[in-house]
Coordinates of N, CA and C in Angstrom, one line a residue:
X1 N -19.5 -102.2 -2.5 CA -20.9 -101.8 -2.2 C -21.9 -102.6 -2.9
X2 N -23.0 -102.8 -1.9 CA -23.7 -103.7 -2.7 C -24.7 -102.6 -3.7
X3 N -24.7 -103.0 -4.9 CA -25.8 -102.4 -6.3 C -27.1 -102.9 -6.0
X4 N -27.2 -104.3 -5.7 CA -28.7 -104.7 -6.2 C -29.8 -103.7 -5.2
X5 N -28.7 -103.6 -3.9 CA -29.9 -102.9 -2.9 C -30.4 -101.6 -3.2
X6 N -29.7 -101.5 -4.1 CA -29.5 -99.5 -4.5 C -30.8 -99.6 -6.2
X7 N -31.0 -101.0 -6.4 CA -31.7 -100.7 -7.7 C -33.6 -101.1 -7.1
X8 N -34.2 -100.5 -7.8 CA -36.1 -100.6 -7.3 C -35.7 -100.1 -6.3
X9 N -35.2 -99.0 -5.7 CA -35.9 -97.6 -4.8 C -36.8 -97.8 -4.4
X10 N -37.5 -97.0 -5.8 CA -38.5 -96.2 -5.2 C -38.3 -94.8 -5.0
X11 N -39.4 -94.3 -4.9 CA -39.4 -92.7 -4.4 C -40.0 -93.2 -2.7
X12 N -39.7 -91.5 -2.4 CA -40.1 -91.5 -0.8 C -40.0 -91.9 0.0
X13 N -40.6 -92.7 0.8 CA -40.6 -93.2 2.0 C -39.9 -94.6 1.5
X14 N -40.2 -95.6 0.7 CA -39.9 -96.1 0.3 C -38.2 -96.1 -0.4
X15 N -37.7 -95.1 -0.9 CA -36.3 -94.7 -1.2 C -35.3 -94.8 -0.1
X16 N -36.1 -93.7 1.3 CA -35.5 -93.5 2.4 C -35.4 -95.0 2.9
X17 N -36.2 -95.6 2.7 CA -36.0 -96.8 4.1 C -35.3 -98.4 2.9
X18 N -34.7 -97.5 1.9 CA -33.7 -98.7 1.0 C -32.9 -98.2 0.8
X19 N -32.6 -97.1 1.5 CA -31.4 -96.0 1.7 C -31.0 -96.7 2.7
X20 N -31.5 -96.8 4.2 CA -31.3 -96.9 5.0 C -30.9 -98.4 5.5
X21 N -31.0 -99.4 4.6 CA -30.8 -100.7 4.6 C -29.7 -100.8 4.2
X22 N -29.5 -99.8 3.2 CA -28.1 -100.3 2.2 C -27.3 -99.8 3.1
X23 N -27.4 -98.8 4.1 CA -26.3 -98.2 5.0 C -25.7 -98.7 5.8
X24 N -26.8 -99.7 6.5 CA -26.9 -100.3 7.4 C -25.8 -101.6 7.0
X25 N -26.3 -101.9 5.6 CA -25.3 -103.2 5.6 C -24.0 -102.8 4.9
X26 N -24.1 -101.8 4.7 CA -22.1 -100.9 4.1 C -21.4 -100.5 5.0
X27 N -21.9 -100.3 6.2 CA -21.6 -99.7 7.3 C -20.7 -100.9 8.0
X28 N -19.6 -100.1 8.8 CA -18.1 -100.9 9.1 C -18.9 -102.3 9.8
X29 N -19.4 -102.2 11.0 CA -20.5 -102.9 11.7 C -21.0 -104.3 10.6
X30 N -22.1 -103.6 10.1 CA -22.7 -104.2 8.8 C -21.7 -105.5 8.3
X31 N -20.7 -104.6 7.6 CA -19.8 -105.7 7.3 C -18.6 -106.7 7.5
X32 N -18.9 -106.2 9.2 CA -17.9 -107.1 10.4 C -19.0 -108.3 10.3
X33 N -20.2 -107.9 10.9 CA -21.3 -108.9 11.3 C -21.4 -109.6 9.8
X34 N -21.4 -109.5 8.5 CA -21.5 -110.0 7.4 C -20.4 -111.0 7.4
X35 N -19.0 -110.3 7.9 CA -17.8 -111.4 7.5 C -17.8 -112.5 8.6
X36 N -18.5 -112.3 9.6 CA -18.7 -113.5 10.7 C -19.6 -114.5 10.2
X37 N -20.9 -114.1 9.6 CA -22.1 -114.7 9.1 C -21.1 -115.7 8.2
X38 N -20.7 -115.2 6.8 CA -20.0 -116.2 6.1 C -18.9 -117.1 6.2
X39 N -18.1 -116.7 7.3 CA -16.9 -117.8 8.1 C -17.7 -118.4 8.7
X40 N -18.7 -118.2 9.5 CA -19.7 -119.4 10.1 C -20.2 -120.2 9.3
X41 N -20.8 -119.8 8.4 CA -21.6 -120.8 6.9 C -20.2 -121.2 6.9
X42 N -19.4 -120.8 6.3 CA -18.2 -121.6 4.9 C -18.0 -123.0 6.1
X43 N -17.2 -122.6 7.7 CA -17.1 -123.5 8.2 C -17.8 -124.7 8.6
X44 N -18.8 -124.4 8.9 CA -20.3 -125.3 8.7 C -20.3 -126.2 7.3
X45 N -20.1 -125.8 6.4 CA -20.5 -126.1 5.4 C -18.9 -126.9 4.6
X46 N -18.2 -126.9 5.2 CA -16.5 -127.0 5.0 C -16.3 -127.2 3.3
X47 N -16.9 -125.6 3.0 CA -16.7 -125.4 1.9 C -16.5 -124.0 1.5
X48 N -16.1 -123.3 0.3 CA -16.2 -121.8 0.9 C -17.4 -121.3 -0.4
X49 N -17.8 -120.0 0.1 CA -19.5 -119.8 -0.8 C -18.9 -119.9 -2.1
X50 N -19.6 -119.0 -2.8 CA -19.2 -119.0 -4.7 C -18.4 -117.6 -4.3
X51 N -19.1 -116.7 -4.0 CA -18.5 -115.6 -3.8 C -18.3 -114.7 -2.2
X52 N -17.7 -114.9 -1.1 CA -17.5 -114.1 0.3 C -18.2 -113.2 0.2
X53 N -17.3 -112.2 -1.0 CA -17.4 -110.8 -0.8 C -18.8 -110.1 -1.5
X54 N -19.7 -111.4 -1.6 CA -20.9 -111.0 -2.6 C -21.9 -111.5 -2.0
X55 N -22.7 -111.2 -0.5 CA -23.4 -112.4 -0.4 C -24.5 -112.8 -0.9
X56 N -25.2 -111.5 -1.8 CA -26.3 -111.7 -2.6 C -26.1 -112.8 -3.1
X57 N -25.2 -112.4 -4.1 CA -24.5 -113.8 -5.1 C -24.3 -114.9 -4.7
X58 N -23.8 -115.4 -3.4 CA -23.7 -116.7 -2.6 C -24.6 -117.4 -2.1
X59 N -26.1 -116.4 -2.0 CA -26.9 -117.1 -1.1 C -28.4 -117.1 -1.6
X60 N -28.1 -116.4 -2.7 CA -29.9 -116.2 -3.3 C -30.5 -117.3 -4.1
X61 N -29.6 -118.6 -4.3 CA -30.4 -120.0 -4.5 C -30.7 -120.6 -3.7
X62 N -30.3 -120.1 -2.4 CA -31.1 -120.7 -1.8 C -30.5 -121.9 -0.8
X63 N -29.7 -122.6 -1.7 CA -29.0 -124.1 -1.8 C -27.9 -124.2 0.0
X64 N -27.0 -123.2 0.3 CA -26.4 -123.0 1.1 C -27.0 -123.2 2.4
X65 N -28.0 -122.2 2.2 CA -28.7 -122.0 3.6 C -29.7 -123.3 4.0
X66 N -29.9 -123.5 3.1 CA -30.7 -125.3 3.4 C -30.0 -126.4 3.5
X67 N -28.9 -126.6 3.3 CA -27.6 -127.5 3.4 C -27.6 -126.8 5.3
X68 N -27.2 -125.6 5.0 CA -26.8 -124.9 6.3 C -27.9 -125.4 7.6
X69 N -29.1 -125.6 7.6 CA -30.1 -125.8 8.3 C -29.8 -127.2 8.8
X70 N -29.5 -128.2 7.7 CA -29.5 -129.7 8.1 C -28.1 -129.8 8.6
X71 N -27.3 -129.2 8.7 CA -26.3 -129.5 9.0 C -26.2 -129.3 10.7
X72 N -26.7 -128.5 10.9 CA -26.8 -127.7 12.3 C -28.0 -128.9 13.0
X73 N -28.9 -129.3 12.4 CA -30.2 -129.8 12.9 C -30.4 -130.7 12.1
X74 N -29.8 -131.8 11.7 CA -30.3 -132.8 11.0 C -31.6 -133.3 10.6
X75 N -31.8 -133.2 9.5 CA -33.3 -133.9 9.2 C -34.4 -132.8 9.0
X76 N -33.6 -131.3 9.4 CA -34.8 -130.6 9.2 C -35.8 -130.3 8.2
X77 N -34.7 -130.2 7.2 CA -35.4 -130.2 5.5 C -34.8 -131.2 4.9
X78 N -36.2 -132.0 4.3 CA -35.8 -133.5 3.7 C -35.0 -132.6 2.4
X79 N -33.9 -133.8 2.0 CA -33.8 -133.4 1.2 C -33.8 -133.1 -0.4
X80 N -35.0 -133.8 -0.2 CA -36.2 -133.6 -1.8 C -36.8 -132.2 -2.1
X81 N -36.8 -131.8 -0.9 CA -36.9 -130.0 -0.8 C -36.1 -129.2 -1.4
X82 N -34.8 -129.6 -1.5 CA -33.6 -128.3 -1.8 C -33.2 -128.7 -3.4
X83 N -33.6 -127.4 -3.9 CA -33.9 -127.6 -5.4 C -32.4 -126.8 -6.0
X84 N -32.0 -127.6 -6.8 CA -30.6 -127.5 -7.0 C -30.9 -126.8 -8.5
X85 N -32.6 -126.5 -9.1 CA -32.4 -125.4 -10.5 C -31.6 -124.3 -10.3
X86 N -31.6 -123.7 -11.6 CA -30.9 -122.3 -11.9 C -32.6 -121.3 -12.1
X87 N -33.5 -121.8 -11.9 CA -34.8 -121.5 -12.2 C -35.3 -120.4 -11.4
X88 N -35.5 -119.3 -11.2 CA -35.6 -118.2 -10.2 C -37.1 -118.9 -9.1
X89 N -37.8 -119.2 -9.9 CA -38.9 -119.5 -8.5 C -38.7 -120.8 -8.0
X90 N -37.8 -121.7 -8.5 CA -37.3 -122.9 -7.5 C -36.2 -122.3 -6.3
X91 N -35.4 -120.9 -7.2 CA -34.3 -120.9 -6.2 C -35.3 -120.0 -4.8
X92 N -36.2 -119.3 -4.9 CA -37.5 -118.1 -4.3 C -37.8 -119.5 -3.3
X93 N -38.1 -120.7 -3.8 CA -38.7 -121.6 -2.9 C -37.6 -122.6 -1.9
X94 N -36.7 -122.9 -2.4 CA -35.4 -122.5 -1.4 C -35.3 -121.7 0.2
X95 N -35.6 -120.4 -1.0 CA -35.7 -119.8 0.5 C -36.7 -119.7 1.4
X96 N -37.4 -119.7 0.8 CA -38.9 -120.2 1.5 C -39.2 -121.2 2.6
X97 N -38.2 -121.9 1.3 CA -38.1 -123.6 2.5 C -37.2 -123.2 4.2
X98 N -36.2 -122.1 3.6 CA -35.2 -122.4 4.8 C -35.9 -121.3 5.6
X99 N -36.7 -120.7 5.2 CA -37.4 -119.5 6.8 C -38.0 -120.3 7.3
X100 N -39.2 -121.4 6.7 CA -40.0 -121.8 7.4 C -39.4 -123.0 8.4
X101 N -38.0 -123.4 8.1 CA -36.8 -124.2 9.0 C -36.6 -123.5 10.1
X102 N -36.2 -121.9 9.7 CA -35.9 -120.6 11.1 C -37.3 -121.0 11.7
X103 N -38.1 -120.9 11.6 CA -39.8 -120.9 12.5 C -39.4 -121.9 12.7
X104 N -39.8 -123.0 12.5 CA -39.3 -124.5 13.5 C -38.6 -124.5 14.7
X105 N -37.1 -123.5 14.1 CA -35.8 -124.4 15.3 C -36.3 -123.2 16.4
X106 N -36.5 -121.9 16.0 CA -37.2 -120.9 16.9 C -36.4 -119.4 17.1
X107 N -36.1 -119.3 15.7 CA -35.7 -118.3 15.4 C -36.8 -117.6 15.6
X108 N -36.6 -116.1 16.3 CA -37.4 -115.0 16.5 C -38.5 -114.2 15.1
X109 N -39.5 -114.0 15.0 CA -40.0 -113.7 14.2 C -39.4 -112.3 13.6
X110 N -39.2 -111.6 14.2 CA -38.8 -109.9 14.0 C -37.1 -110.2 12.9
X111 N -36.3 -111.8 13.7 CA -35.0 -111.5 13.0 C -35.0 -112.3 11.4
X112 N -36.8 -112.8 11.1 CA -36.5 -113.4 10.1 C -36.9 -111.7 8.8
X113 N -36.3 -112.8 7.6 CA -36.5 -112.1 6.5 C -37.7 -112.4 5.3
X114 N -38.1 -111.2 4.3 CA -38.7 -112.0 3.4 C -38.2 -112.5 2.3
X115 N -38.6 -113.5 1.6 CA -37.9 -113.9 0.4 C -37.3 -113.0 -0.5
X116 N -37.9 -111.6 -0.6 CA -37.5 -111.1 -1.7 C -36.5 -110.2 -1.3
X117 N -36.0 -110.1 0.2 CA -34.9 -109.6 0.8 C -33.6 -110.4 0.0
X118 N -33.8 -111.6 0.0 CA -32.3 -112.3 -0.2 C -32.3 -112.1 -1.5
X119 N -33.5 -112.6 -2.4 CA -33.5 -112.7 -3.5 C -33.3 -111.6 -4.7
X120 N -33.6 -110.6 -4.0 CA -33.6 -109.4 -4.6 C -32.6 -108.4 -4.2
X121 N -32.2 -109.3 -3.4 CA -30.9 -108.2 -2.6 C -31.5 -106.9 -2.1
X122 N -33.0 -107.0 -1.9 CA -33.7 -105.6 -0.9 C -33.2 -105.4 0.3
X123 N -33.1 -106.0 1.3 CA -32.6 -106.3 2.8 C -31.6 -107.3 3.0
X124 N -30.0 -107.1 2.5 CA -29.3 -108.0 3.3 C -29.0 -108.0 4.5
X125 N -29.1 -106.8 4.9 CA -28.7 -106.4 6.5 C -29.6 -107.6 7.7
X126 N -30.9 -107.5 7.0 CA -31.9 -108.4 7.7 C -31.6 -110.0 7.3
X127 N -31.1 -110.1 6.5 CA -30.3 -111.5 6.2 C -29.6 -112.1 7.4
X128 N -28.4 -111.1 7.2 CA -27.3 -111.4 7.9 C -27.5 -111.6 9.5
X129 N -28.8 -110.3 9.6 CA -29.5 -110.6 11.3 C -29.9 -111.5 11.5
X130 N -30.8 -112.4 10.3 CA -31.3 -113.9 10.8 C -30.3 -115.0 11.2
X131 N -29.1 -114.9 10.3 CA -28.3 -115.9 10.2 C -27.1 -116.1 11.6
X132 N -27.4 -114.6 11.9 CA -26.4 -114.3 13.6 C -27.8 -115.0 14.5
X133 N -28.7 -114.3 14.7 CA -29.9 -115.1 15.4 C -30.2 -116.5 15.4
X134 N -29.9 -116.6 14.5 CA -30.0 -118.3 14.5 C -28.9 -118.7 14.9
X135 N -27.3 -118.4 15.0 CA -26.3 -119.2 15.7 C -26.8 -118.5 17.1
X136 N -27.7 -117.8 17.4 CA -27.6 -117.7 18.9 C -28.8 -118.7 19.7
X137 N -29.8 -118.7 18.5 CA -31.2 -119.5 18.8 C -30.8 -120.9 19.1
X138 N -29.5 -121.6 18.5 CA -29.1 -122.6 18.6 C -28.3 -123.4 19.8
X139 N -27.5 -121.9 20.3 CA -27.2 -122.2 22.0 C -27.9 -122.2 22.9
X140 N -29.2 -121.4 22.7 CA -30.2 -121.4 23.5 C -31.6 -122.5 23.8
X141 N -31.2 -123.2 22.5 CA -33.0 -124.1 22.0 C -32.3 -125.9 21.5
X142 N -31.2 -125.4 21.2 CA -30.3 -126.7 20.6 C -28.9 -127.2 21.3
X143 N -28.9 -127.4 22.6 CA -27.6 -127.3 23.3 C -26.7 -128.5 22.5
X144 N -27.6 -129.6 21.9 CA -26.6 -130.9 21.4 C -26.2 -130.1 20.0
X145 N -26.1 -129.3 19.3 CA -25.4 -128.6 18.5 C -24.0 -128.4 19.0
X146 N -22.6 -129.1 18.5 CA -21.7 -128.9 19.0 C -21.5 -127.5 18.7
X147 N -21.3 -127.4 17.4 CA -20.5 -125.3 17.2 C -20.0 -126.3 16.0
X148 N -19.2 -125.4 15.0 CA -18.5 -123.4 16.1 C -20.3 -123.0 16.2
X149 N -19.7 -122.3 17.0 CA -21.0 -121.0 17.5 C -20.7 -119.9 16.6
X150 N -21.8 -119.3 16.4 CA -21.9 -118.0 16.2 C -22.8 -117.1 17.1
X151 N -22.1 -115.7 17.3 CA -22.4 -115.2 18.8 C -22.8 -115.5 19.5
X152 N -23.5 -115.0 20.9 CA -23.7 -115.5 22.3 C -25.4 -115.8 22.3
X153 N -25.3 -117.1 23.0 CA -26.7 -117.5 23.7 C -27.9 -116.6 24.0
X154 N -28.6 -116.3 23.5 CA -30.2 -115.6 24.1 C -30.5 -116.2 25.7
X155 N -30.8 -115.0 26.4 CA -31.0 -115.5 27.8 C -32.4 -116.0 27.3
X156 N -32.7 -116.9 28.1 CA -33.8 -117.5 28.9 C -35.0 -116.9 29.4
X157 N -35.9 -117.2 29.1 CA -36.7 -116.7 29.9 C -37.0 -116.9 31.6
X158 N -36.2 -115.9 32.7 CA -36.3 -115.5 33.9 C -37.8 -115.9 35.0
X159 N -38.3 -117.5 34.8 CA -39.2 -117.8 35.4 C -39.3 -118.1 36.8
X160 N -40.3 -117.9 37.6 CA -40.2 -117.8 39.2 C -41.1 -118.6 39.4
X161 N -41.3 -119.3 40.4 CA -41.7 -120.4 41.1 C -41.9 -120.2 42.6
X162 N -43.2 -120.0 42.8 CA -43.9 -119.5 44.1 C -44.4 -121.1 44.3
X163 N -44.1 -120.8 45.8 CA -45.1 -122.0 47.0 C -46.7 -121.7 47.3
X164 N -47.2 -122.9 47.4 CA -48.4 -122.3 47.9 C -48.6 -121.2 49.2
X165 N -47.4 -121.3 50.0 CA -47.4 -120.2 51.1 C -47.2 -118.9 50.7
X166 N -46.4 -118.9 49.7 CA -46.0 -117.2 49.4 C -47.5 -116.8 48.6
X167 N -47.8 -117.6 47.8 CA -49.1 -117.4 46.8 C -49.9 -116.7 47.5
X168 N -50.5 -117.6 48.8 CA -51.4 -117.0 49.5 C -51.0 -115.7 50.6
X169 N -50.3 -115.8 51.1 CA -49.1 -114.6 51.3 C -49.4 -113.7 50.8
X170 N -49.2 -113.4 49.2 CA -49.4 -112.3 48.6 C -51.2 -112.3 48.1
X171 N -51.7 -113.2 48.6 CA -53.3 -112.8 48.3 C -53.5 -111.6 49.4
X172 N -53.0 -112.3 50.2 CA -53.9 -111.3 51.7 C -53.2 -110.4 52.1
X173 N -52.0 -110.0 51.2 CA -51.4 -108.8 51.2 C -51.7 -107.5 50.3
X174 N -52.4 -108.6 49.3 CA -53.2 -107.8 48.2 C -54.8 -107.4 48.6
X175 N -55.4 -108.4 49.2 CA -56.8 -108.1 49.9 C -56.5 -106.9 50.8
X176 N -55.4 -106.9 51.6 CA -55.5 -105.9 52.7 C -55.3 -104.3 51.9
X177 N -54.4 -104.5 51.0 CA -54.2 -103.4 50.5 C -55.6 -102.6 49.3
X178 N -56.3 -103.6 49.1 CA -57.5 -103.1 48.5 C -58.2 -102.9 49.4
X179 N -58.4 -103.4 50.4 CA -59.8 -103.0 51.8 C -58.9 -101.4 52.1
X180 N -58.0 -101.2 52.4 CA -57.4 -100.0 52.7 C -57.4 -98.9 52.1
X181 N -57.3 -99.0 50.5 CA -58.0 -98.6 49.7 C -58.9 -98.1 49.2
X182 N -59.9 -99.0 49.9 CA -61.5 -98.8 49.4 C -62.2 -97.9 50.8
X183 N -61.2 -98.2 52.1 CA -61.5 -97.3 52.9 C -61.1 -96.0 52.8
X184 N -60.3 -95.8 52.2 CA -60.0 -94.5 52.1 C -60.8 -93.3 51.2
X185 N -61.1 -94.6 50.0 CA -61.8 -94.3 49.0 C -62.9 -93.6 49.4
X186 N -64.1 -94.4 50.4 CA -64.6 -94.0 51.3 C -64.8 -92.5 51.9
X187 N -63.7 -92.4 52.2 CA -63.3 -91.6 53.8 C -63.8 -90.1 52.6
X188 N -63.2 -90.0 51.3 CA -62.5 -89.4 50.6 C -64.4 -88.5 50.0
X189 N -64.5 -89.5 49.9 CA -66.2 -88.9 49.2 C -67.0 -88.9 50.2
X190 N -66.7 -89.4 51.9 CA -67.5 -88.3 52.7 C -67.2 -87.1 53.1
X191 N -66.1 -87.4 53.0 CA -65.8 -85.5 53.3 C -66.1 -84.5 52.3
X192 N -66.4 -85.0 50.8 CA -66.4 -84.3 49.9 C -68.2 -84.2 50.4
X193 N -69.1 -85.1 50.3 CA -70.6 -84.5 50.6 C -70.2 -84.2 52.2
X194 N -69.5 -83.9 52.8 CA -69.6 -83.5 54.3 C -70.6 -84.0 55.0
X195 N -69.8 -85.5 54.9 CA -70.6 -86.6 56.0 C -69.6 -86.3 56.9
X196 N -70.1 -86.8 58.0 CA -69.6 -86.7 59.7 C -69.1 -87.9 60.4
X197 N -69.7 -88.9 59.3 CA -69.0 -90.6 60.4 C -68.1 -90.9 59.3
X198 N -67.1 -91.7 60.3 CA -65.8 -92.0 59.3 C -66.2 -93.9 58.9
X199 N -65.8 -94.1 57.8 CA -65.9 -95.3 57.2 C -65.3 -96.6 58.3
X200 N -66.4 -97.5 58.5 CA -65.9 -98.6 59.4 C -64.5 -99.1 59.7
X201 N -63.7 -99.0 60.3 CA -62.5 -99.6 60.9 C -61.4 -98.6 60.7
X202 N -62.1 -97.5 60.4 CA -61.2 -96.0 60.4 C -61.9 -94.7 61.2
X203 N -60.9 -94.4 62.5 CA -61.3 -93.5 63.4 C -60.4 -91.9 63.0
X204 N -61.5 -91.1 62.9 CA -61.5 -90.0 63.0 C -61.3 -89.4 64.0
X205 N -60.1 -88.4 64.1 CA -59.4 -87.4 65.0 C -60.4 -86.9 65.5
X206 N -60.2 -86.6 66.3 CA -61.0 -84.9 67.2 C -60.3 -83.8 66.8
X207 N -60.7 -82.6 65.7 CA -60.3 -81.8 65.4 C -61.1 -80.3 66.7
X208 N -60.2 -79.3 66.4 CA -60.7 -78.0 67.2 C -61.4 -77.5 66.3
X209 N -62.4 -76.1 66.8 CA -62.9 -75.4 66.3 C -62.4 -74.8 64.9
X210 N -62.7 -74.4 63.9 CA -62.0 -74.0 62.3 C -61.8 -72.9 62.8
X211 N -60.7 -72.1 62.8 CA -60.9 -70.2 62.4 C -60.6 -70.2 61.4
X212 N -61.8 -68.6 61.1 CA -62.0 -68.5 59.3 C -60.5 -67.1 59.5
X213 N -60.1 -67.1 58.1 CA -58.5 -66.8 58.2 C -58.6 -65.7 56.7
X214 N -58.1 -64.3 56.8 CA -57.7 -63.9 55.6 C -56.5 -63.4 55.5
X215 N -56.2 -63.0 54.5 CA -54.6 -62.2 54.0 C -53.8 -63.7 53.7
X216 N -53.8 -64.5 53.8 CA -52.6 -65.4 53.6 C -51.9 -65.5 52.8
X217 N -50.3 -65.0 54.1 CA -49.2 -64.7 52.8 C -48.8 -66.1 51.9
X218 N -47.7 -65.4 51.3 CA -46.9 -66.6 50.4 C -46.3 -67.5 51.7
X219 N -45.9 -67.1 52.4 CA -44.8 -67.4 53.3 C -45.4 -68.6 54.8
X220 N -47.1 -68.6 54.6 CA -47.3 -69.2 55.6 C -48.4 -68.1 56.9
X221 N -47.6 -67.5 56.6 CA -48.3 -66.1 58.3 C -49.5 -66.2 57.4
X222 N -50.3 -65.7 58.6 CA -51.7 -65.5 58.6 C -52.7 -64.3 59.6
X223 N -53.2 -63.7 59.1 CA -53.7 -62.6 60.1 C -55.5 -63.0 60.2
X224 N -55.9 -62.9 61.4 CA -57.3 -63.0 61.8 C -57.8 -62.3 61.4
X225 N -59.1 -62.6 60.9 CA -60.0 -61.0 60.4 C -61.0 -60.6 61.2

């Protein structure tokens, strides 16, 4: 179980939703998706972390995940960037360096993390979501990426491509259905002031005489008065 996530709580709201993180990444799930995330790095990396079963501990310098970036995507982060101190705000800027690598290659904003998730071991769960998101961002945005992969490709965005025939097609299917509309619209507020002519290009029935009607059951019948 991971500690660091369980230390700076908090009270309240705040407690609950670092409750709810740590669950999230203890949870059987949690730590399937965790043991894929670091076979993917180790292999990538053809090396194995400092510690698997720790990945606070493996990944909070920083150094991995920025190795991890250029490896997948050559060139992304020069490598004058990846600061190999033991210095806490060199290793903070590390990570720093490697989200703003996720924004580049087009990792989703929602699956990134903040620094002080890794760093602090606040949010690994959200960690390990960027790092699955990104092997999928890669099949999707990076096909010359040979693999290994990590999970499946993000569909596409589902784009349609109209002719100028259908375009206008659906103009004048749309015009017609607003004129039809607006006649009715029409029709609707003369009968409400009890006007008598019906709105141009719409003919009015011939109705009979009205009889005035009382008793009217539930059922429909009606008795003349």
């Amino acid at each position: 179980k991971n500690e660091t996530m369980a230390r700076g709580a908090g009270f309240g709201l705040d407690a609950e939703l670092a409750k709810k993180r740590e669950d999230a990444f203890n949870s059987a799930d949690g730590q399937q998706r965790t043991s894929e995330a670091v076979a993917w790095i180790e292999s990538l990396l053809g090396e194995s972390l400092e510690d698997k079963n720790d990945l606070h501990a493996s990944l909070k310098n920083g150094i991995s995940l920025c190795k991890l970036v250029n490896i997948v995507v050559p060139g992304t982060i020069p490598e004058k960037r990846i600061n190999n101190s033991t210095m806490p705000f060199k290793q903070m800027e590390n990570i720093s360096t490697f989200l703003k690598a996720m924004r580049t290659l087009g990792v989703p904003e929602p699956d990134l993390f903040e620094t002080v998730d890794l760093f602090d071991g606040k949010d690994l769960a959200l960690v390990v979501q960027c790092i699955h998101s990104l092997g999928s961002t890669l099949q999707l945005k990076h096909p010359s990426f040979p693999g290994p992969h990590l999970g499946v490709a993000r569909s596409a965005a589902n784009k349609r491509n109209f002719t100028q025939e259908q375009l206008r097609a659906g103009d004048m299917v749309g015009t017609s259905l607003t004129l039809g509309n607006s006649s009715l619209a029409h029709q609707a507020a003369s009968d409400r002031l009890g006007g008598t002519s019906p709105p141009r290009g719409i003919t009015r029935a011939a109705t009979a005489p009205v009889e005035k009607f009382s008793n009217v059951s539930i059922s429909g019948a009606r008795t003349t008065s």
